[in-house]
Amino acid sequence: MPAAHALAIAGERVAGGVGTHETALPSPERVDLGGRCVLPGFSDAHVHFPTWSLAQREIRLENTHSLEEAVSLVAEATGSVPEGRWLRGRGWRSGDWSPAVEPTRQALDEVTGDTPTALMARDYHSLWLNSAALARADGDLQVQGGVVELDERGEPTGVLREEAAWRFRDRHLLASDDEFVDAMRDGVKLAVSRGVTAVHDKDGWLGAPRLWQRLVDEDALQLRVWQSLPHEHVGRLEELGLSSGLGDGLLRLGYLKVFMDGTLGSETARLMDGSGVQITGREELAEIIRHGARVGWPVAVHAIGDLANREALDAFEETRGEWAPRGLRQRIEHAQLLTEEDVPRFGVLGVAASVQFSHAPSDRDIADRIWAGNTDRAYAYRSLADSGALVANGSDAPIEELDPLAGICAGVLRTLDEREAWHPEQSVGVEQALEATIVAPAWLARDERQRGKLIPGFLADLVVLDRDPVAIPPEELPDVRVVATMLGGRWAHNAPPWD
Ligand SMILES: [Zn+2]
């Protein structure tokens, strides 16, 4: 990555580097960086933006170490819920609790009474409800691909998983558009303050496009959005004649989202040993990819377990003749557990690995337990990058925080605390981490000729950092701070002068 000493910007684009054009501009406004470092703006290649924005306002259970601690946080919040409203929270993970127990509705009922309470697990694949919440479903909880946990008397325990959790959420828990837009306004500001200039959103299922449009209308959208839509809509997109890329410089419809399996934390990832939950099978995915290709849509497939990844790769391989000539940017989301044979297939097939560097250190304890003996092939980001795969980094916010610098640290250091790096052989280099956070996501969004680099003609989307992350020792990475962010030649966060 070559460095330049100066950068000229004209309008929304980069005009040149190293003193080429800046004196030719009629009234050049100069910013002295004072030794700071400018990089192309960060992308987050996997974020549930409306959900993350709303999550900033809910009870957060991420750091609870026992069921009691989680219940006491709920108890504290109960009083502030207006009559008839839901008490919402998220972030619990029973694997983090000791003693090891699964949550129950009875544990909540004691502190919530009649206030309907819904607490989404950290990985969004399990939902913990109290009795008042369960009553809203009137016994209609079971659904294909879903799990309703039952106690020894055959009564629901209050925990729903996979499709059962999601259908309950969709029917009973969705926030209003006004609530979302309000939260997203703040969310955009927070993301931009962390150097983000683009996101690949995954909340197409909840109608994210219309929420983004409201932000555009009020001139509050200060980052670029590459939007998912649920694959179930592909027939309608075909009827309407809509293909990927529709939109403008800020907001575009990008790709179809599909789920192959569950997650590590819910023990629903689909593994070679036959365990886990299948949401979509190989043949079904191949059909979805074919249909998408005919209509002009790439597919982003959630696959966590090694069997889910194997089948997703098989489906892309089998259909390659139909999508590759159309230049579609296919991707597997997460790719958390891979067999050794499957690692090189990403690069060979030209399917991107859309991963989350932060997941490795944050999942390490659970992975060591649930995937014991196999963690040498889990979160294998270095192997993927070295095998020639296009590796894109995201946060999966709100599962991890939407914070690209934190993701870069996690990818390079593979630890979040004072412990040694977890599987340090899978650490990526700083430049690899930056590439995955800057260049690769731009390619996935078909913007490789105008974003991800600061060269003449490219968009002036950039972040100012207080120091050069490539020039410092890796241990210093956690100290790097975002100073300012520019989108299309306009300061979006903290315009100079800085002191
Ligand atoms: Zn996600």
XYZ file of C-alpha atoms and ligand atoms in Angstrom:
500
model
C 0.000 0.000 0.000
C 1.816 3.078 -1.167
C 1.562 6.177 1.019
C 1.253 9.755 -0.197
C 2.157 12.955 1.641
C -0.815 14.936 0.404
C -4.185 14.325 -1.115
C -6.182 16.652 -3.352
C -9.950 16.456 -3.358
C -12.200 18.157 -5.862
C -15.933 17.973 -5.267
C -16.802 14.478 -4.104
C -13.756 12.786 -5.611
C -10.042 12.377 -5.177
C -8.226 14.578 -7.661
C -4.671 13.465 -6.988
C -1.897 12.838 -4.507
C 1.503 14.245 -3.623
C 1.036 17.798 -4.669
C -0.184 17.087 -8.186
C -3.361 19.088 -8.353
C -3.881 20.980 -5.167
C -2.284 24.202 -6.318
C -4.300 24.132 -9.546
C -7.627 24.371 -7.698
C -9.170 27.875 -7.727
C -9.417 28.204 -3.955
C -7.774 25.259 -2.347
C -8.815 24.773 1.225
C -5.912 23.122 2.979
C -6.059 20.799 5.952
C -2.827 20.178 7.771
C -3.028 16.636 9.118
C -0.298 17.339 11.638
C 1.184 13.869 11.304
C -2.143 12.062 11.373
C -2.974 9.310 8.901
C -5.673 9.159 6.240
C -7.097 5.871 5.003
C -10.023 5.103 2.719
C -13.209 4.960 4.822
C -14.063 1.724 6.613
C -16.842 -0.596 5.507
C -18.741 -2.943 7.759
C -19.545 -5.889 5.513
C -22.118 -7.463 7.830
C -24.348 -5.363 9.997
C -27.969 -5.409 11.084
C -28.111 -1.658 11.160
C -31.702 -0.899 12.240
C -31.518 -3.690 14.826
C -28.149 -2.463 16.109
C -29.436 1.092 16.298
C -32.451 -0.002 18.307
C -30.275 -2.272 20.461
C -28.439 0.810 21.711
C -31.682 1.526 23.597
C -32.480 -1.914 25.047
C -31.427 -3.872 28.137
C -28.020 -5.321 27.330
C -27.169 -8.690 28.808
C -23.809 -9.267 27.073
C -21.714 -9.153 30.196
C -23.821 -11.263 32.513
C -22.081 -14.157 34.203
C -25.088 -15.919 35.669
C -28.805 -16.307 35.154
C -29.381 -14.378 38.393
C -27.347 -11.445 37.156
C -29.349 -11.328 33.920
C -32.648 -11.509 35.815
C -31.580 -8.721 38.164
C -30.842 -6.418 35.193
C -34.315 -7.194 33.872
C -35.795 -6.450 37.289
C -34.120 -3.023 37.350
C -35.576 -2.132 33.952
C -39.116 -3.383 34.570
C -40.302 -0.240 36.311
C -39.458 2.010 33.352
C -41.700 0.211 30.842
C -44.929 2.084 30.064
C -48.158 0.144 30.571
C -48.865 -2.168 27.626
C -45.377 -1.881 26.130
C -42.808 -4.622 25.691
C -39.736 -4.921 27.786
C -37.013 -5.665 25.239
C -33.474 -6.795 25.726
C -30.725 -8.758 24.094
C -27.266 -10.164 24.373
C -27.577 -13.139 26.759
C -25.674 -16.303 26.113
C -26.289 -19.169 28.503
C -22.823 -20.518 27.655
C -21.379 -17.529 29.524
C -23.250 -18.362 32.712
C -22.163 -20.337 35.701
C -23.646 -22.402 37.031
C -24.561 -23.620 33.547
C -28.344 -23.351 33.198
C -30.804 -22.597 30.457
C -33.107 -19.642 31.082
C -36.819 -20.131 31.786
C -39.976 -18.062 31.692
C -40.470 -18.690 35.417
C -37.192 -16.939 36.189
C -38.491 -13.854 34.381
C -42.074 -14.022 35.645
C -40.907 -13.415 39.208
C -39.544 -9.982 38.339
C -41.596 -8.889 35.327
C -45.115 -9.837 36.384
C -47.505 -9.085 33.530
C -45.079 -6.952 31.486
C -44.449 -8.924 28.290
C -40.717 -9.486 28.135
C -38.602 -10.683 25.221
C -34.856 -11.144 25.427
C -32.989 -12.073 22.265
C -29.884 -14.186 22.643
C -26.580 -12.701 21.664
C -26.543 -14.658 18.392
C -30.211 -13.900 17.592
C -30.987 -17.572 17.215
C -32.753 -18.001 20.570
C -35.453 -15.936 22.209
C -36.200 -15.986 25.928
C -39.747 -14.988 26.846
C -41.756 -14.643 30.021
C -45.241 -16.108 30.413
C -46.993 -12.833 29.515
C -45.054 -12.750 26.237
C -45.708 -16.411 25.453
C -49.430 -15.817 25.991
C -49.432 -13.429 22.999
C -48.787 -16.391 20.706
C -51.847 -18.242 22.024
C -50.045 -21.580 21.866
C -49.003 -21.112 18.239
C -45.243 -21.457 18.664
C -44.107 -24.374 16.548
C -42.897 -23.805 13.026
C -40.768 -25.767 10.561
C -37.063 -25.179 11.186
C -37.859 -23.942 14.681
C -37.367 -25.356 18.160
C -39.746 -24.812 21.076
C -37.928 -25.904 24.227
C -40.210 -27.914 26.531
C -39.937 -28.783 30.206
C -40.502 -32.238 31.686
C -44.261 -31.660 31.718
C -44.240 -30.789 28.020
C -44.844 -27.060 28.652
C -42.767 -24.417 26.821
C -39.806 -23.348 28.956
C -39.907 -19.859 27.466
C -37.009 -20.400 25.051
C -37.654 -20.520 21.307
C -34.934 -21.168 18.766
C -34.297 -20.527 15.054
C -37.456 -20.118 12.954
C -39.686 -20.339 16.034
C -37.812 -17.412 17.598
C -37.838 -15.376 14.404
C -41.518 -15.917 13.654
C -42.418 -14.865 17.177
C -40.265 -11.763 16.778
C -41.825 -10.920 13.398
C -45.366 -11.371 14.665
C -45.148 -9.802 18.074
C -41.973 -7.828 18.636
C -41.290 -5.531 15.733
C -40.739 -1.904 16.607
C -42.549 0.808 14.658
C -40.874 2.565 11.723
C -40.731 5.760 13.767
C -38.870 3.970 16.555
C -36.400 2.505 14.077
C -35.761 5.722 12.163
C -35.278 7.624 15.365
C -32.705 5.106 16.568
C -30.992 4.914 13.152
C -30.468 8.669 13.058
C -28.274 8.284 16.143
C -26.842 5.024 14.806
C -25.534 6.708 11.657
C -23.789 9.365 13.726
C -22.196 6.751 15.959
C -21.038 4.601 13.036
C -19.588 7.599 11.192
C -17.728 8.629 14.343
C -16.030 5.227 14.155
C -14.757 5.850 10.643
C -17.508 3.959 8.802
C -18.389 5.233 5.325
C -20.244 2.144 4.053
C -22.245 -0.772 5.424
C -23.593 -3.991 3.980
C -26.889 -4.207 5.780
C -28.614 -7.532 6.532
C -31.949 -6.251 7.819
C -33.776 -6.400 4.497
C -36.223 -8.778 6.200
C -37.568 -5.988 8.382
C -37.942 -3.459 5.592
C -34.634 -1.642 6.008
C -34.870 -0.004 2.533
C -37.869 2.091 3.496
C -36.213 3.074 6.785
C -33.039 4.155 4.981
C -35.165 6.109 2.502
C -36.603 8.138 5.343
C -33.074 9.015 6.428
C -32.206 9.991 2.845
C -35.282 12.221 2.701
C -34.173 14.145 5.767
C -30.524 14.243 4.588
C -29.420 12.173 7.586
C -27.863 9.255 5.701
C -24.127 9.845 5.891
C -22.847 6.460 4.834
C -23.330 4.209 1.812
C -25.601 1.213 2.085
C -25.453 -2.095 0.193
C -28.710 -3.734 1.176
C -29.804 -7.378 1.492
C -33.270 -8.639 0.683
C -34.675 -12.014 1.805
C -34.266 -14.558 -0.991
C -37.958 -15.431 -0.705
C -38.670 -12.216 -2.633
C -36.708 -13.188 -5.730
C -39.864 -14.095 -7.660
C -41.339 -10.676 -6.970
C -38.111 -8.948 -7.931
C -38.227 -10.871 -11.192
C -41.821 -9.814 -11.855
C -40.926 -6.195 -11.193
C -37.781 -6.378 -13.308
C -35.466 -5.283 -10.488
C -31.881 -6.450 -10.356
C -28.981 -5.919 -7.986
C -27.483 -2.428 -7.916
C -30.738 -0.493 -8.145
C -30.455 2.744 -6.196
C -28.035 5.639 -6.046
C -24.645 6.512 -4.611
C -25.927 6.265 -1.050
C -28.479 3.475 -1.017
C -28.571 0.436 -3.290
C -30.351 -2.910 -3.255
C -27.539 -5.423 -3.410
C -28.014 -9.111 -2.709
C -30.255 -11.917 -1.517
C -29.845 -13.354 1.986
C -30.182 -17.080 2.743
C -29.596 -19.116 5.929
C -28.060 -22.598 5.766
C -27.928 -23.340 9.503
C -27.997 -21.925 13.035
C -25.108 -20.804 15.215
C -22.352 -21.947 17.533
C -23.880 -20.443 20.689
C -27.295 -22.030 20.162
C -25.616 -25.318 19.223
C -27.569 -25.269 15.982
C -24.633 -24.936 13.557
C -24.790 -27.828 11.111
C -21.754 -30.058 11.500
C -20.210 -32.979 9.653
C -21.193 -35.247 12.562
C -24.836 -34.691 11.631
C -25.701 -32.365 14.528
C -27.272 -28.947 14.173
C -30.253 -27.495 12.345
C -30.618 -27.368 8.582
C -32.457 -24.270 7.423
C -31.614 -24.600 3.735
C -30.144 -27.688 2.054
C -27.636 -27.922 -0.761
C -30.105 -28.493 -3.595
C -32.467 -25.830 -2.362
C -29.611 -23.338 -2.192
C -28.498 -24.249 -5.715
C -32.008 -23.452 -6.925
C -31.971 -20.111 -5.092
C -28.566 -19.229 -6.604
C -29.801 -20.166 -10.101
C -32.963 -18.139 -9.747
C -30.990 -15.190 -8.361
C -28.515 -15.397 -11.236
C -31.278 -15.366 -13.846
C -32.721 -12.205 -12.313
C -29.321 -10.597 -11.669
C -28.920 -11.048 -7.907
C -25.920 -12.387 -5.999
C -26.514 -14.390 -2.845
C -25.103 -14.021 0.673
C -25.411 -17.329 2.513
C -25.176 -17.603 6.278
C -23.150 -20.775 7.005
C -21.515 -21.470 10.372
C -20.957 -25.222 10.703
C -18.544 -27.177 8.510
C -21.341 -29.137 6.832
C -23.344 -25.975 6.166
C -20.249 -24.432 4.564
C -19.516 -27.598 2.573
C -23.034 -27.625 1.151
C -23.005 -23.900 0.411
C -19.706 -24.260 -1.481
C -21.087 -27.300 -3.319
C -24.130 -25.303 -4.386
C -21.990 -22.414 -5.650
C -19.735 -24.857 -7.486
C -22.614 -26.691 -9.113
C -24.165 -23.425 -10.357
C -20.971 -21.582 -11.228
C -21.592 -21.686 -14.971
C -24.766 -19.687 -14.398
C -23.521 -16.945 -12.062
C -19.839 -16.460 -12.831
C -20.364 -15.201 -16.420
C -22.782 -12.624 -15.018
C -20.090 -11.279 -12.695
C -22.177 -11.800 -9.556
C -20.329 -11.268 -6.271
C -21.354 -14.339 -4.269
C -20.516 -14.615 -0.598
C -20.689 -16.917 2.400
C -21.395 -15.126 5.655
C -19.452 -16.213 8.775
C -17.684 -19.368 7.417
C -16.844 -20.139 11.040
C -15.961 -23.823 10.932
C -14.377 -25.231 7.786
C -12.853 -28.560 6.883
C -9.308 -28.281 5.614
C -10.403 -29.299 2.090
C -12.982 -26.541 1.916
C -10.700 -23.600 2.779
C -9.155 -23.254 -0.709
C -12.524 -23.612 -2.435
C -13.514 -20.009 -1.657
C -10.628 -18.652 -3.712
C -10.991 -21.236 -6.471
C -14.714 -20.633 -6.905
C -14.509 -16.881 -6.439
C -16.914 -16.897 -3.499
C -16.055 -14.299 -0.864
C -15.659 -15.225 2.800
C -17.597 -12.513 4.617
C -16.295 -12.986 8.146
C -16.257 -11.172 11.453
C -12.783 -10.877 12.964
C -14.316 -9.953 16.329
C -16.106 -13.282 16.640
C -12.881 -15.257 17.107
C -11.715 -13.810 20.424
C -15.246 -13.229 21.665
C -16.386 -16.819 20.940
C -13.174 -18.533 22.033
C -14.440 -20.073 25.271
C -17.659 -21.381 23.776
C -15.846 -22.678 20.700
C -13.276 -24.452 22.867
C -16.138 -26.212 24.600
C -18.636 -26.910 21.815
C -16.129 -27.457 19.018
C -13.489 -29.026 21.255
C -10.723 -30.607 19.208
C -11.754 -28.761 16.050
C -10.915 -25.154 16.835
C -7.746 -25.322 14.720
C -10.088 -25.065 11.734
C -12.472 -22.501 13.240
C -12.340 -18.772 12.450
C -9.505 -19.651 10.070
C -9.102 -16.159 8.683
C -5.404 -16.402 7.956
C -5.821 -19.672 6.103
C -8.661 -18.197 4.072
C -6.719 -15.052 3.163
C -3.554 -17.012 2.329
C -5.532 -19.461 0.191
C -6.543 -16.649 -2.139
C -10.068 -16.116 -0.829
C -11.485 -12.641 -0.872
C -11.968 -11.990 2.855
C -14.341 -9.199 3.866
C -14.701 -8.127 7.485
C -17.836 -7.073 9.285
C -19.068 -6.843 12.857
C -22.423 -8.618 12.676
C -23.566 -5.760 14.916
C -25.358 -5.856 17.271
C -23.741 -9.231 17.989
C -20.399 -7.461 18.182
C -20.057 -3.699 18.344
C -20.140 -1.820 15.050
C -16.549 -0.649 15.295
C -14.108 -1.444 12.479
C -11.008 -0.607 14.504
C -12.109 -3.119 17.143
C -12.552 -5.680 14.362
C -9.084 -4.986 12.992
C -7.599 -5.425 16.485
C -9.446 -8.709 16.904
C -8.219 -10.004 13.550
C -4.612 -9.124 14.236
C -4.376 -9.795 17.969
C -6.939 -12.642 18.374
C -7.554 -11.663 21.973
C -9.776 -9.177 23.767
C -8.268 -9.394 27.212
C -4.988 -10.127 28.936
C -5.006 -13.715 27.702
C -2.666 -14.973 25.005
C -3.894 -14.839 21.411
C -6.326 -17.628 20.583
C -4.934 -19.704 17.711
C -2.381 -17.032 16.804
C -1.546 -18.951 13.626
C -4.864 -17.620 12.308
C -4.033 -13.961 13.025
C -4.162 -11.755 9.961
C -1.617 -9.014 9.315
C -2.609 -5.370 9.747
C -2.605 -4.809 5.995
C -4.739 -7.920 5.458
C -7.163 -6.683 8.109
C -7.357 -3.263 6.464
C -7.879 -4.799 3.066
C -10.750 -6.896 4.443
C -12.280 -3.810 6.048
C -11.752 -1.371 3.191
C -11.055 -2.918 -0.204
C -12.917 -6.239 -0.190
C -16.323 -4.850 0.859
C -16.105 -2.235 -1.920
C -15.572 -5.032 -4.441
C -18.549 -6.958 -3.073
C -20.672 -3.849 -3.606
C -19.359 -3.551 -7.191
C -17.586 -0.317 -6.255
C -14.001 -1.451 -6.829
C -13.528 1.247 -9.453
C -14.629 4.070 -7.197
C -14.190 3.120 -3.544
C -11.666 1.427 -1.289
C -8.599 3.326 -2.519
C -7.599 6.966 -2.538
C -6.590 7.391 -6.158
C -7.694 9.970 -8.715
C -11.303 9.570 -9.743
C -12.299 7.559 -6.680
C -14.818 8.868 -4.162
C -13.314 10.911 -1.344
C -14.629 8.608 1.392
C -11.950 8.620 4.030
C -11.108 8.348 7.684
C -8.492 10.356 9.574
C -6.723 8.352 12.289
C -4.508 9.723 15.028
C -1.650 7.473 13.867
C -0.749 5.098 11.067
C -1.916 1.577 12.018
C 0.581 -0.009 9.641
C 3.557 1.820 11.131
C 2.983 0.985 14.800
C 3.663 -2.245 16.687
C 0.509 -4.418 16.711
C 0.163 -4.126 20.517
C -0.513 -0.431 20.003
C -3.501 -1.071 17.695
C -6.099 -0.809 20.488
C -4.955 2.795 21.046
C -5.651 3.988 17.489
C -8.434 6.592 17.446
C -10.657 7.955 14.704
C -10.204 11.713 14.396
C -12.595 12.524 11.567
C -14.570 10.977 8.730
C -15.312 12.299 5.240
C -17.958 11.038 2.847
C -17.839 12.091 -0.779
C -15.637 15.119 -0.070
C -17.794 16.383 2.831
C -16.840 16.032 6.454
C -19.345 13.682 8.082
C -17.691 13.631 11.514
C -15.507 16.168 13.304
C -14.496 18.628 10.582
C -11.084 20.285 11.126
C -9.381 22.188 12.643
C -8.302 19.637 15.236
C -5.999 20.301 18.118
Zn -25.793 -11.355 10.880
